[in-house]
Coordinates of C-alpha atoms and ligand atoms in Angstrom, one line a residue:
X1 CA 0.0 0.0 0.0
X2 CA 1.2 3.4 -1.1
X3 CA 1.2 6.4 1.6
X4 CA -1.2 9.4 1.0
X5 CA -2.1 12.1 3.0
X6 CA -5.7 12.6 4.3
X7 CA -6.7 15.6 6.5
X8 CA -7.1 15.3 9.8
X9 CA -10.9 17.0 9.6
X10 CA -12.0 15.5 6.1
X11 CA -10.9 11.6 5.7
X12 CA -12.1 12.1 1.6
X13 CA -9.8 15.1 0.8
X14 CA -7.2 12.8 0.0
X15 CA -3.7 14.0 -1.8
X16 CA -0.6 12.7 -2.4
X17 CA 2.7 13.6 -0.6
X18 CA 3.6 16.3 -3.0
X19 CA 0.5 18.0 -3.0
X20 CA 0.3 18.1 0.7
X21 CA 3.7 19.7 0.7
X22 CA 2.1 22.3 -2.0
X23 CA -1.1 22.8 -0.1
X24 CA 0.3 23.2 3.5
X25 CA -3.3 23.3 5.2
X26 CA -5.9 21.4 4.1
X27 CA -9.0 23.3 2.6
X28 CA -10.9 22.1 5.2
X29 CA -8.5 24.0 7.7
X30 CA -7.2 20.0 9.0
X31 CA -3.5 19.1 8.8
X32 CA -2.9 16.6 6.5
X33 CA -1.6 13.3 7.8
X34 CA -0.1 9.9 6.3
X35 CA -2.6 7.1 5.8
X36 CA -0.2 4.9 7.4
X37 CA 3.4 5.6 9.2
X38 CA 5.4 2.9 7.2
X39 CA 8.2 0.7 9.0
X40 CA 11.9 1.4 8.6
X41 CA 12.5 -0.6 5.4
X42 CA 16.2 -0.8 6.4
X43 CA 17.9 -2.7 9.4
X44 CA 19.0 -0.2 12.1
X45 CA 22.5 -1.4 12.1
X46 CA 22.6 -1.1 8.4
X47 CA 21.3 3.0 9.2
X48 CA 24.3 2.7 12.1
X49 CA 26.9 3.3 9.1
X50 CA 25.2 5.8 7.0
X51 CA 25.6 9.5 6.7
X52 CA 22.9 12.0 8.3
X53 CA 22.2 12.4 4.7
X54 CA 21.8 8.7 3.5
X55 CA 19.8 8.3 7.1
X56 CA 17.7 11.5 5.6
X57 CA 16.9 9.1 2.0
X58 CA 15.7 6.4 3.7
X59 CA 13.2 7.7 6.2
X60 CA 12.0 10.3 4.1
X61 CA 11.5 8.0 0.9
X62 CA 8.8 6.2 3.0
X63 CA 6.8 9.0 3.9
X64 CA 7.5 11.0 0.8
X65 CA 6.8 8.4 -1.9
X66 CA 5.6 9.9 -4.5
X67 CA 9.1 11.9 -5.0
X68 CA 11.6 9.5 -7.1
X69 CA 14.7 8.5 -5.6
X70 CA 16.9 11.5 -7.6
X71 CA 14.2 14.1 -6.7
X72 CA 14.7 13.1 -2.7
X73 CA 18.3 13.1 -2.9
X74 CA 18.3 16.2 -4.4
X75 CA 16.4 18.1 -2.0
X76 CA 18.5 16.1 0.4
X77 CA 21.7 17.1 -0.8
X78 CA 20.8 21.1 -1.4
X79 CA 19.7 21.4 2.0
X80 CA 22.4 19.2 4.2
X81 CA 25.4 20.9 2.8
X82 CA 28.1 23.4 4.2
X83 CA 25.2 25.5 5.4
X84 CA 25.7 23.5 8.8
X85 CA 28.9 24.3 10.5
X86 CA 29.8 20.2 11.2
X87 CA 29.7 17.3 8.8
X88 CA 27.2 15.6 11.4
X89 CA 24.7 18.0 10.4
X90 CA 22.6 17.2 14.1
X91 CA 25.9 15.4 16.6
X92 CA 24.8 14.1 19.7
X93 CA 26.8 15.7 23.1
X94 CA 26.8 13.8 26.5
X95 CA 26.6 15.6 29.5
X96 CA 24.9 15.5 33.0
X97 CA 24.5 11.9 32.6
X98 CA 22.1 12.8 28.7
X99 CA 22.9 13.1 25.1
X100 CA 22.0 16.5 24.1
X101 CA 21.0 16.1 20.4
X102 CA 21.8 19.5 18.7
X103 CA 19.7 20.5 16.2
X104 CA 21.3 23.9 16.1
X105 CA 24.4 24.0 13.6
X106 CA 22.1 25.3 10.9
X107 CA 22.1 29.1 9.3
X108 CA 19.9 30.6 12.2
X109 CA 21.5 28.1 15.0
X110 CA 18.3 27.3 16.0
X111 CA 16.1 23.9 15.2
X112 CA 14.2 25.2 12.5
X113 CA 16.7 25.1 10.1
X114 CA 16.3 21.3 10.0
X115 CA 13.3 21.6 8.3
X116 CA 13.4 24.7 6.8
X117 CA 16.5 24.3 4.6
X118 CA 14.9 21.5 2.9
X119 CA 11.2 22.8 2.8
X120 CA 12.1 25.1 -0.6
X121 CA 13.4 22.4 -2.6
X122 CA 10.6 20.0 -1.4
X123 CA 8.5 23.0 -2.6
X124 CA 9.5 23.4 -6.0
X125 CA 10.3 20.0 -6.9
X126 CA 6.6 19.1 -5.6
X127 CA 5.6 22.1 -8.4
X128 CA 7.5 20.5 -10.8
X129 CA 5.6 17.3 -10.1
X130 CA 2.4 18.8 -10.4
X131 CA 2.9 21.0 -13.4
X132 CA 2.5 24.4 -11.5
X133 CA 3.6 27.5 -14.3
X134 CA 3.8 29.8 -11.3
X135 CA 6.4 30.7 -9.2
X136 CA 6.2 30.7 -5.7
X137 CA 5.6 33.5 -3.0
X138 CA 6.3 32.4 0.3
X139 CA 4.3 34.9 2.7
X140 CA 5.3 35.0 6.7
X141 CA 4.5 36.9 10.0
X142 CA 7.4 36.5 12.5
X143 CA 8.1 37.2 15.9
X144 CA 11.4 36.9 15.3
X145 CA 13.0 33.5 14.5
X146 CA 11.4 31.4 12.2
X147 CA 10.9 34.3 9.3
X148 CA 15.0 34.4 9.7
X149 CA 14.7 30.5 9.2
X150 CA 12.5 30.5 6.3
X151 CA 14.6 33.7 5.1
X152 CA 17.9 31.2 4.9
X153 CA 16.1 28.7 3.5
X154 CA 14.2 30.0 0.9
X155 CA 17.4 32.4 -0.1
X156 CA 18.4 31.8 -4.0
X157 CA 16.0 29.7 -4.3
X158 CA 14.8 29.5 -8.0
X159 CA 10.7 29.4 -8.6
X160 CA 10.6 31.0 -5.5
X161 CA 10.5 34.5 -3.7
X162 CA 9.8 35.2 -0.2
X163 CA 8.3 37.8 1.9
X164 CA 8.5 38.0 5.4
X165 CA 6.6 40.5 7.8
X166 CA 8.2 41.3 11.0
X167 CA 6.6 44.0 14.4
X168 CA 9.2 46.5 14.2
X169 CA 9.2 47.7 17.8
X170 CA 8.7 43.6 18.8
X171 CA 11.7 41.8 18.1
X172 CA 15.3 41.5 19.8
X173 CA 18.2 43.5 18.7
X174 CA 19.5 40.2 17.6
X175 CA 16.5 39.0 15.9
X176 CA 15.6 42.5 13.6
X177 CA 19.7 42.5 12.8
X178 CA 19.4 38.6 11.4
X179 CA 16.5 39.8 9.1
X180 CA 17.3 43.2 8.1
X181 CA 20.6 42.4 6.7
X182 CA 19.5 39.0 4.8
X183 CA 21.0 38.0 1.7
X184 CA 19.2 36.7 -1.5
X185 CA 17.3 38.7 -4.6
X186 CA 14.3 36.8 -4.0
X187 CA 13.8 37.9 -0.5
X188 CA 12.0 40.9 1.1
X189 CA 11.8 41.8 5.0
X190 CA 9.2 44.3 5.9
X191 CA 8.7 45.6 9.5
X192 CA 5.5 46.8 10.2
X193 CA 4.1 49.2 12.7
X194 CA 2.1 46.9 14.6
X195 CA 2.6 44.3 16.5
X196 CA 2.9 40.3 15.6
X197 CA -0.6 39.8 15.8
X198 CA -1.6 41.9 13.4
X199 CA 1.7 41.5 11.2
X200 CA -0.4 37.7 11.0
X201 CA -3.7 38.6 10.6
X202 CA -2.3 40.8 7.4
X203 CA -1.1 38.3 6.2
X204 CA -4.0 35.6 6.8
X205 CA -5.9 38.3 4.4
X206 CA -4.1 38.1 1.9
X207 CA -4.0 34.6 1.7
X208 CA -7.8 35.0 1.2
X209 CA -7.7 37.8 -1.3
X210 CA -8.8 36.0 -4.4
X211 CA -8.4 39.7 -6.4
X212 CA -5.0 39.8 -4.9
X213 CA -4.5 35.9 -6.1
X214 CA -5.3 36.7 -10.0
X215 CA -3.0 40.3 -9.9
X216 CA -0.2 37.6 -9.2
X217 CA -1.2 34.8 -11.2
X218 CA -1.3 37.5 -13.9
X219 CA 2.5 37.4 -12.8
X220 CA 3.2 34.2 -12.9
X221 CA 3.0 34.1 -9.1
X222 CA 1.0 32.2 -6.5
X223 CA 1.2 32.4 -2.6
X224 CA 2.2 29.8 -0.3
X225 CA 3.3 29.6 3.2
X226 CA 5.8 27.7 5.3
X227 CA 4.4 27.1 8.4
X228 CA 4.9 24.1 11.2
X229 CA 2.0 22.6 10.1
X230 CA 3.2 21.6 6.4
X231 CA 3.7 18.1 6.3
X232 CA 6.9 19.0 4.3
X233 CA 8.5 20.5 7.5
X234 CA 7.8 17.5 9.9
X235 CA 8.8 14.6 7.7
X236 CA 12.7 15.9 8.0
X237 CA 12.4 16.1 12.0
X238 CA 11.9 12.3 12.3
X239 CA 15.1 11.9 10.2
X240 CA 17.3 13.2 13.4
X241 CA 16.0 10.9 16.0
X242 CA 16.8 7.9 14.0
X243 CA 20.2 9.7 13.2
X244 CA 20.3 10.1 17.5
X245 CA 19.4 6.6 18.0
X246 CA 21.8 5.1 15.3
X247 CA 23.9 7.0 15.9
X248 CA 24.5 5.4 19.9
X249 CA 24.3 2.0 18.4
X250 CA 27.6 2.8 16.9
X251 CA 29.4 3.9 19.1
X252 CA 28.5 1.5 21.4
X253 CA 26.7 3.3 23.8
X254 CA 23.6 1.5 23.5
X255 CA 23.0 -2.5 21.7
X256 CA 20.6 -3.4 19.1
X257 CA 17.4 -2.8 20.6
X258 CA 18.0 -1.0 23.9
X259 CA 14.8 1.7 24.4
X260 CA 15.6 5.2 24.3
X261 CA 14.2 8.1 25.9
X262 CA 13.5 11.5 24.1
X263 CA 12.9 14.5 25.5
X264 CA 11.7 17.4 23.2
X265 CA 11.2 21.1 24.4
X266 CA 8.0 21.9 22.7
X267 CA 5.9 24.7 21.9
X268 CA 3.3 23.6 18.6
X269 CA 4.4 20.0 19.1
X270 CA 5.9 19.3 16.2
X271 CA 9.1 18.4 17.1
X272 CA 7.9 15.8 19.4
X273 CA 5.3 14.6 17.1
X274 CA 8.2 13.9 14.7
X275 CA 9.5 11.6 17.5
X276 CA 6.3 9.6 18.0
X277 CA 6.5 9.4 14.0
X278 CA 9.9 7.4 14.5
X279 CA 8.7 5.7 17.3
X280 CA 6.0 4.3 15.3
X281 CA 8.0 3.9 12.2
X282 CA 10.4 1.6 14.6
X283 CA 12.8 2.9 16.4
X284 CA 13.0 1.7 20.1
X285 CA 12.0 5.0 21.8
X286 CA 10.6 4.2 25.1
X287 CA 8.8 7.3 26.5
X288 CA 8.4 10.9 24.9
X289 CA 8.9 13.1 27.4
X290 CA 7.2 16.7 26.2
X291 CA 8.8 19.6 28.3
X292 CA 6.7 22.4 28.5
X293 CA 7.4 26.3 30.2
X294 CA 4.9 28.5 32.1
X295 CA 2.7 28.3 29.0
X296 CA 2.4 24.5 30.4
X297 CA -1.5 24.1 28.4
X298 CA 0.1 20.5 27.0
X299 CA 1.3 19.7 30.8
X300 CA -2.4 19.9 31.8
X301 CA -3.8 18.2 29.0
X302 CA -1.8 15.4 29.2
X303 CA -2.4 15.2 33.2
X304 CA -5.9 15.6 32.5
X305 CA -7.3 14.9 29.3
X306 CA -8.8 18.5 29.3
X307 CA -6.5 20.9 26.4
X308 CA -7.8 24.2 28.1
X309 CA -6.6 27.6 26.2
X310 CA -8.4 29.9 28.2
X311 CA -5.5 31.1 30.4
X312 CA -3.0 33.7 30.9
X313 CA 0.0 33.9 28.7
X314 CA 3.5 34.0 29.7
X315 CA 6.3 35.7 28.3
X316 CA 9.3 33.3 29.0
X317 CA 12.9 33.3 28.6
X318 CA 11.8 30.4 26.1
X319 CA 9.9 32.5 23.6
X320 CA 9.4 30.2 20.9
X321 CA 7.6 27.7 23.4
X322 CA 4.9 30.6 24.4
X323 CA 2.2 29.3 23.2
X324 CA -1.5 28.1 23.6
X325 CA -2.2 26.6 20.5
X326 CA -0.4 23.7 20.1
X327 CA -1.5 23.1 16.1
X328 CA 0.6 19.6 15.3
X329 CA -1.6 18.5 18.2
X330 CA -4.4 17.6 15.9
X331 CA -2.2 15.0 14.6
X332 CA -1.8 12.8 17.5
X333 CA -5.5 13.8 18.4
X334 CA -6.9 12.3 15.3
X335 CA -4.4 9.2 15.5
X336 CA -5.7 8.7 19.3
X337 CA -9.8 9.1 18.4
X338 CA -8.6 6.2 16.1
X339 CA -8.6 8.0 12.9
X340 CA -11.9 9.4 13.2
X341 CA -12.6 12.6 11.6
X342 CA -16.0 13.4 12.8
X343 CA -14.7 12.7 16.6
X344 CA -11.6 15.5 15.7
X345 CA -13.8 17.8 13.9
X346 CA -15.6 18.1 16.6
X347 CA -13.0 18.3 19.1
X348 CA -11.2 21.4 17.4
X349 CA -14.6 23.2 16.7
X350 CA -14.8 23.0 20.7
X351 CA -11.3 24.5 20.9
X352 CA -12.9 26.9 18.4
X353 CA -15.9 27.9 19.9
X354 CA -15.2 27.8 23.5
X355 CA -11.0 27.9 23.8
X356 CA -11.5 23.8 25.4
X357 CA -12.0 20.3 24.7
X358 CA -11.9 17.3 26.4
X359 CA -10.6 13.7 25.3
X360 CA -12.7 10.4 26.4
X361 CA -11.1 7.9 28.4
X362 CA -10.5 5.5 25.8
X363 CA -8.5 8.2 23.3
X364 CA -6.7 8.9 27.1
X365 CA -5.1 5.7 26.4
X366 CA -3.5 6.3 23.3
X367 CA -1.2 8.6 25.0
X368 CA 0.3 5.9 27.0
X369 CA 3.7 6.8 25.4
X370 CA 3.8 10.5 26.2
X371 CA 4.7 12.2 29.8
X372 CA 4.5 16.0 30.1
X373 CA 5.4 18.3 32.5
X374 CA 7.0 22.1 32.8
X375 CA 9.4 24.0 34.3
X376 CA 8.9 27.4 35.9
X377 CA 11.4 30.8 35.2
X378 CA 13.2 29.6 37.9
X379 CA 13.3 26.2 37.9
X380 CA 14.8 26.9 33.9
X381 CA 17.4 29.4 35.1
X382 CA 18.7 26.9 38.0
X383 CA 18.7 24.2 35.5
X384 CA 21.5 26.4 33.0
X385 CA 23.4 27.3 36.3
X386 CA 23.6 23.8 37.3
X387 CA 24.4 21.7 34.2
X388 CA 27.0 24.8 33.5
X389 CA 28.6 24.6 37.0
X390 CA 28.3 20.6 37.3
X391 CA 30.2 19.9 33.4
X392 CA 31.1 23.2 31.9
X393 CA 27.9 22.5 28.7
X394 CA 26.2 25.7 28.7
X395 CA 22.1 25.0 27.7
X396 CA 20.4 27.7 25.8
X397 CA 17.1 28.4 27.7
X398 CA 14.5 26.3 25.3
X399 CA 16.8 22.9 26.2
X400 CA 17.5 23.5 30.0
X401 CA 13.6 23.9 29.7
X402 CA 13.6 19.9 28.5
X403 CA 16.8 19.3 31.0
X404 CA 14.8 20.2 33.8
X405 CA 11.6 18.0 33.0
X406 CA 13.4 15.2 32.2
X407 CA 14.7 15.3 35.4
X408 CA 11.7 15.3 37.2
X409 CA 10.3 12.5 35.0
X410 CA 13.5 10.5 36.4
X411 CA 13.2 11.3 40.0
X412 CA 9.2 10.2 39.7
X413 CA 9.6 6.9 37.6
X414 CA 13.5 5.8 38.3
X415 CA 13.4 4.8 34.6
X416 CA 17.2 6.0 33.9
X417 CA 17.5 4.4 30.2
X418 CA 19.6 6.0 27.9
X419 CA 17.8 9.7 26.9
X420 CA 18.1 11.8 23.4
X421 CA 17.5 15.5 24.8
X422 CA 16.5 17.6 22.0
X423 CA 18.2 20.7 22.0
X424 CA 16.7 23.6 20.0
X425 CA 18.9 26.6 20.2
X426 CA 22.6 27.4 20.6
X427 CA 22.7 29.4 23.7
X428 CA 24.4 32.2 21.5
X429 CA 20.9 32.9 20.6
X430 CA 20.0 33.8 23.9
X431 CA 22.5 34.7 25.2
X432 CA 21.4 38.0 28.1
X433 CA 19.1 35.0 29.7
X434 CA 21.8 32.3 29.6
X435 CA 24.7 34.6 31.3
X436 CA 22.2 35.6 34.1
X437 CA 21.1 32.3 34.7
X438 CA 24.8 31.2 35.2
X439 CA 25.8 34.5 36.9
X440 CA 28.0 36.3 34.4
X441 CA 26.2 38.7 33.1
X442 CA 27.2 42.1 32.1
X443 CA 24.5 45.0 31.9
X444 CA 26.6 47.2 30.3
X445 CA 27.2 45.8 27.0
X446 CA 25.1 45.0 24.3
X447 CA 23.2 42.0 23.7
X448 CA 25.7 41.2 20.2
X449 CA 28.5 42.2 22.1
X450 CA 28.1 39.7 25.1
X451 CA 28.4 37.1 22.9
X452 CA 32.1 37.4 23.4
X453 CA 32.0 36.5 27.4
X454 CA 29.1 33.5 26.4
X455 CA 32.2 32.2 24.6
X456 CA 34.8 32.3 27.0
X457 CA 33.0 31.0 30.2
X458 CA 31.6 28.1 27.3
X459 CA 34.6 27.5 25.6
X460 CA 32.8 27.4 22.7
X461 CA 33.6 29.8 19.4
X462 CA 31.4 32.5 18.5
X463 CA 28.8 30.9 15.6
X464 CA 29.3 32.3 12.3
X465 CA 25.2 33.3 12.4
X466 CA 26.4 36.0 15.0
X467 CA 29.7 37.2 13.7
X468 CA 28.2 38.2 10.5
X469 CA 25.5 39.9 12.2
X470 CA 28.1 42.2 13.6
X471 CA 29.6 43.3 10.1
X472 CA 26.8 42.6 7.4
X473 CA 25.4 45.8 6.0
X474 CA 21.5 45.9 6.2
X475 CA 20.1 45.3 3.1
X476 CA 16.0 45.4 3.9
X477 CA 14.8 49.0 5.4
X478 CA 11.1 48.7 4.2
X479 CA 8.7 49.9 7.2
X480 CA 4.8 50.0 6.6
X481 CA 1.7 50.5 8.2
X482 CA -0.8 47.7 8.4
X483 CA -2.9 48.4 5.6
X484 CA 0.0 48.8 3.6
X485 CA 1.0 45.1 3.6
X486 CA -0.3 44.5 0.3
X487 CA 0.7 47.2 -2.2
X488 CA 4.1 46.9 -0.3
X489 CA 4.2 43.1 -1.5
X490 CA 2.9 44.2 -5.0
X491 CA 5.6 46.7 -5.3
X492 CA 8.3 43.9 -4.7
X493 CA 6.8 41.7 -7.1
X494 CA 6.3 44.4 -10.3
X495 CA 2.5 44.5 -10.0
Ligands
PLP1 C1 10.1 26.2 17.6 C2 11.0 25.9 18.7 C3 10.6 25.0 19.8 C4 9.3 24.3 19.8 O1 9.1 23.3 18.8 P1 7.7 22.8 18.3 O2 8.0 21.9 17.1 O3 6.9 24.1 17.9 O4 7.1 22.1 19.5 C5 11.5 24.8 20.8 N1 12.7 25.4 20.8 C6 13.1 26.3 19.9 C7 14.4 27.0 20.0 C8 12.2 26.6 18.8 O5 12.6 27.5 17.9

C-alpha cells in the first residue's frame, strides 16, 4: 500500500505527498496526515553506518513516496550541505548523565533550520511534479525567529521568492539585525508598525484575497506559506531521532534494541510529534517526554485529558515555546480518536468555539507513550546554572527547559534508560538570559557584544550566524503600516 495524506478533519480530501507539501493546510482548515506511518525498510544497524544524509533518503523515501529516488536526494543534498557548520549536520553531546542532540548548527542556529532548509526544494520539486507554471511566494508573519529560518532557506531559491513580515518595535536587537541584513534577490523583509498579531492577521488576508491571487497569477506568481504545520516541514524532523538513535548504536553506547528516551522542548508539538513518528515507524523510543514552560497548556492536557486555552499567557525566557495553541496536536489527536474525523472535527470546533475540549477515556489511552510536565522561570534558570557549574555544557534556555523535566520525570519513575534530549537553540541565541542564569552577566554591554563572554566562560567559538551579524550591512529598510501590507508586496513583485 502506497502512503497518502488525508486531512485530519475530512478523511475524503485525499492528496498525495507532494500536493500536501504544496497545499500546507488542508481546505478544510485540518492538517494533513499519512494514511499509514510505514516501518523502517532498512535494518538499524545497516542505518548505524550511513551519513545523516543517506539516514535522511531512507526515512523520508517512506513518507514522501511519490518523490523519485533523484528528486529526494536532491532536495536532500541542497539542503544538508556546508550551510551546517559540522559534517554531522545534528551530533549528539553527552553531559549530565544525557545526550543532548543538537539541532542547532544550521544558518539561524536554532532547530528550525532542519526543516526549513529542505522545505524550498521540497517546494519546488513538488511544483515541478504537479505541473504548477507559477512561481512561488512564500508569505510569513514573524516574531522573530522562524521568518530568519525561512529567510535562509528559501534564499536563491529558484521558482521562488519570499516575503517575510516582521513588528518593528517587537523583536530583539539580535532577531531584527538577522532579518534586516538578509542576503538573497528573491527575499524581502518588511517591519511593520504593529505588533505580531496583526503582522499575522495581514497576512491571513491576503492569503484569502482572491483579487490579490489573479493580480499575481497574472505574474506568474501564487502564494504559499511555510508554516509548522506543512507536512513538508515534519517529515525531515523524524530523520534526526533515528540519526540520534543510530547514531549510539555505533558507538556502542547502547546494543541493538535497547529503548531510548527523548525529550523534546515543545511549543506547537511538532518536534515531538516527529518523535512519536519514528517511534512508530520503529525505532526503540521508550517514552516521549514533552517539556513544557509556564505556557504548560500540554502539561495539563496530558495530566488531565482536558486541552484548556483559556488562560494567561506567559512571556518566557523560552519564547518560541509561548504558546497556547499547540497546532501539530491535531495530529496525534486524530491518531488517538482512532482515525476518526468526525470525533476530531468536533474536538477542534470546541477548541474553536469555547477555547476547550476534552478527550474520552478510551482516546486517554492512546497517550500511553507521552509524559509532560513544565518548568517554571526559575526552575529553567537553575537548570542552565547547574548543568553549567556541574560539566562546563552551557544549555540555551529552550533545552534546559527539557533538561529540567526530564529530570523530574526520572526522579518520579526511576526509569534511567539512555535519553536523546532535543536541543533547539545554541545558547548564543539567547545569550542575556543564559549569562544571568549562570551568573555572568554584564549590563553594560550589548546583547551582540556579550556574545564574546558567552564564549569564554563556554569555551565554545562564537557561531558564524552571529559574527556576521556584527559586520553585514542591512540590506532590507522597508517599514509600513498595516494596511499597507499589500501594495508593499505588489511593489516587490512588479505588480
Ligand atoms: C520552535 C521551537 C521550539 C518548539 O518546537 P515545536 O515543534 O513548535 O514544538 C522549541 N525550541 C526552539 C528553540 C524553537 O525554535
Amino acid at each position: 500500500m502506497s502512503v497518502e495524506y488525508v486531512s485530519t478533519r475530512n478523511k475524503n480530501d485525499r492528496v498525495t505527498a507532494s500536493q500536501a507539501v504544496l497545499q500546507g493546510l488542508a481546505p478544510d482548515g485540518g492538517l494533513y496526515v499519512p494514511t499509514e506511518i510505514p516501518k523502517l525498510d532498512v535494518s538499524l544497524e545497516d542505518l548505524s553506518k550511513m551519513s545523516y544524509q543517506q539516514v535522511a533518503y531512507e526515512v523520508m523515501k517512506l513518507l514522501l513516496v511519490d518523490y523519485t529516488e533523484e528528486e529526494l536526494k536532491n532536495c536532500i543534498n541542497n539542503a544538508y550541505d556546508s550551510k551546517f557548520d559540522t559534517e554531522e549536520i545534528a551530533p549528539l553531546t553527552y553531559a549530565d548523565g544525557a545526550y543532548y542532540l543538537e539541532l542547532f548548527h544550521g544558518r539561524t542556529i536554532a532547530f528550525k533550520d532542519m526543516a526549513l532548509s529542505i522545505l524550498p526544494h521540497l517546494m519546488i520539486t513538488a511544483a515541478r511534479k504537479n505541473d504548477l507554471k507559477n512561481d512561488i511566494v512564500i508569505l510569513t508573519a514573524t516574531s522573530g525567529d522562524t521568518g530568519k529560518a525561512a529567510l535562509e532557506g528559501f534564499a536563491d531559491v529558484p521558482g521562488t521568492k519570499i516575503v517575510v513580515f516582521y513588528p518593528k518595535n517587537g523583536v530583539s536587537e539580535i532577531q531584527e539585525k538577522q532579518m534586516v541584513t538578509q542576503k538573497g534577490d528573491n527575499t524581502f523583509v518588511v517591519g511593520i508598525h504593529g505588533n505580531f498579531d496583526q503582522a499575522q492577521t495581514g497576512v491571513k488576508k491576503m492569503f484569502g484575497d482572491d483579487e490579490l491571487a489573479a493580480a499575481l497569477d497574472a505574474k506568474g506568481y501564487q502564494f504559499s506559506s511555510a508554516n509548522s504545520i506543512n507536512i513538508g516541514r515534519l517529515v525531515p524532523q523524524v530523520v534526526y531521532y533515528v540519526y540520534a538513535y543510530t547514531r549510539l548504536l555505533a558507538s556502542d553506547k547502547i546494543a541493538l534494541g535497547d529503548e531510548i528516551n527523548v525529550t523534546v522542548p515543545t511549543g506547537n508539538f511538532g518536534n515531538i510529534l516527529a518523535a512519536f513518528y519514528a517511534k512508530n515507524m520503529g525505532l526503540p523510543i521508550h517514552k516521549l517526554i514533552c517539556a513544557s514552560n509556564e505556557n504548560k497548556v500540554l502539561y495539563d492536557f496530558f495530566s488531565t485529558g482536558t486541552y484548556d486555552k483559556n488562560r494567561d499567557f506567559h512571556l518566557t525566557s523560552s519564547p518560541s515555546m509561548d504558546i497556547l495553541i499547540s497546532s501539530n496536536l491535531e495530529r496525534l489527536i486524530y491518531k488517538i480518536a482512532g482515525e476518526s474525523d468526525a470525533k476530531d472535527r468536533d474536538l477542534m470546533s470546541d477548541l474553536n468555539t469555547k477555547g476547550v475540549y476534552e478527550i474520552t477515556d478510551e482516546m486517554k489511552k492512546g497517550l500511553a507513550d507521552f509524559y509532560g510536565n513544565y518548568a517554571t522561570e526559575q526552575e529553567t534558570s537553575d537548570e542552565i546554572k547547574r548543568v553549567y557549574e556541574d560539566t562546563g555544557y552551557v544549555l540555551d534556555t529552550h533545552t534546559a527547559v527539557a533538561s529540567c523535566v526530564y529530570q523530574k520525570y526520572l526522579k518520579e519513575s526511576g526509569d534511567d534508560k539512555p535519553v536523546v534530549i532535543a536541543s533547539t537553540a545554541s545558547p548564543f541565541k539567547f545569550t542575556r538570559s543564559v549569562m544571568q542564569a549562570i551568573g555572568a552577566d554584564d549590563a553594560s554591554v550589548s546583547d551582540i557584544d556579550l556574545t564574546d563572554k558567552l564564549s569564554e566562560v563556554a569555551n565554545v567559538a562564537i557561531p558564524d550566524a552571529i559574527k556576521e551579524i556584527k559586520t553585514a550591512p542591512v540590506r532590507h529598510d522597508t517599514v509600513c503600516e498595516v494596511d499597507e501590507m499589500p501594495q508593499v508586496v505588489k511593489k516587490f513583485l512588479g505588480i
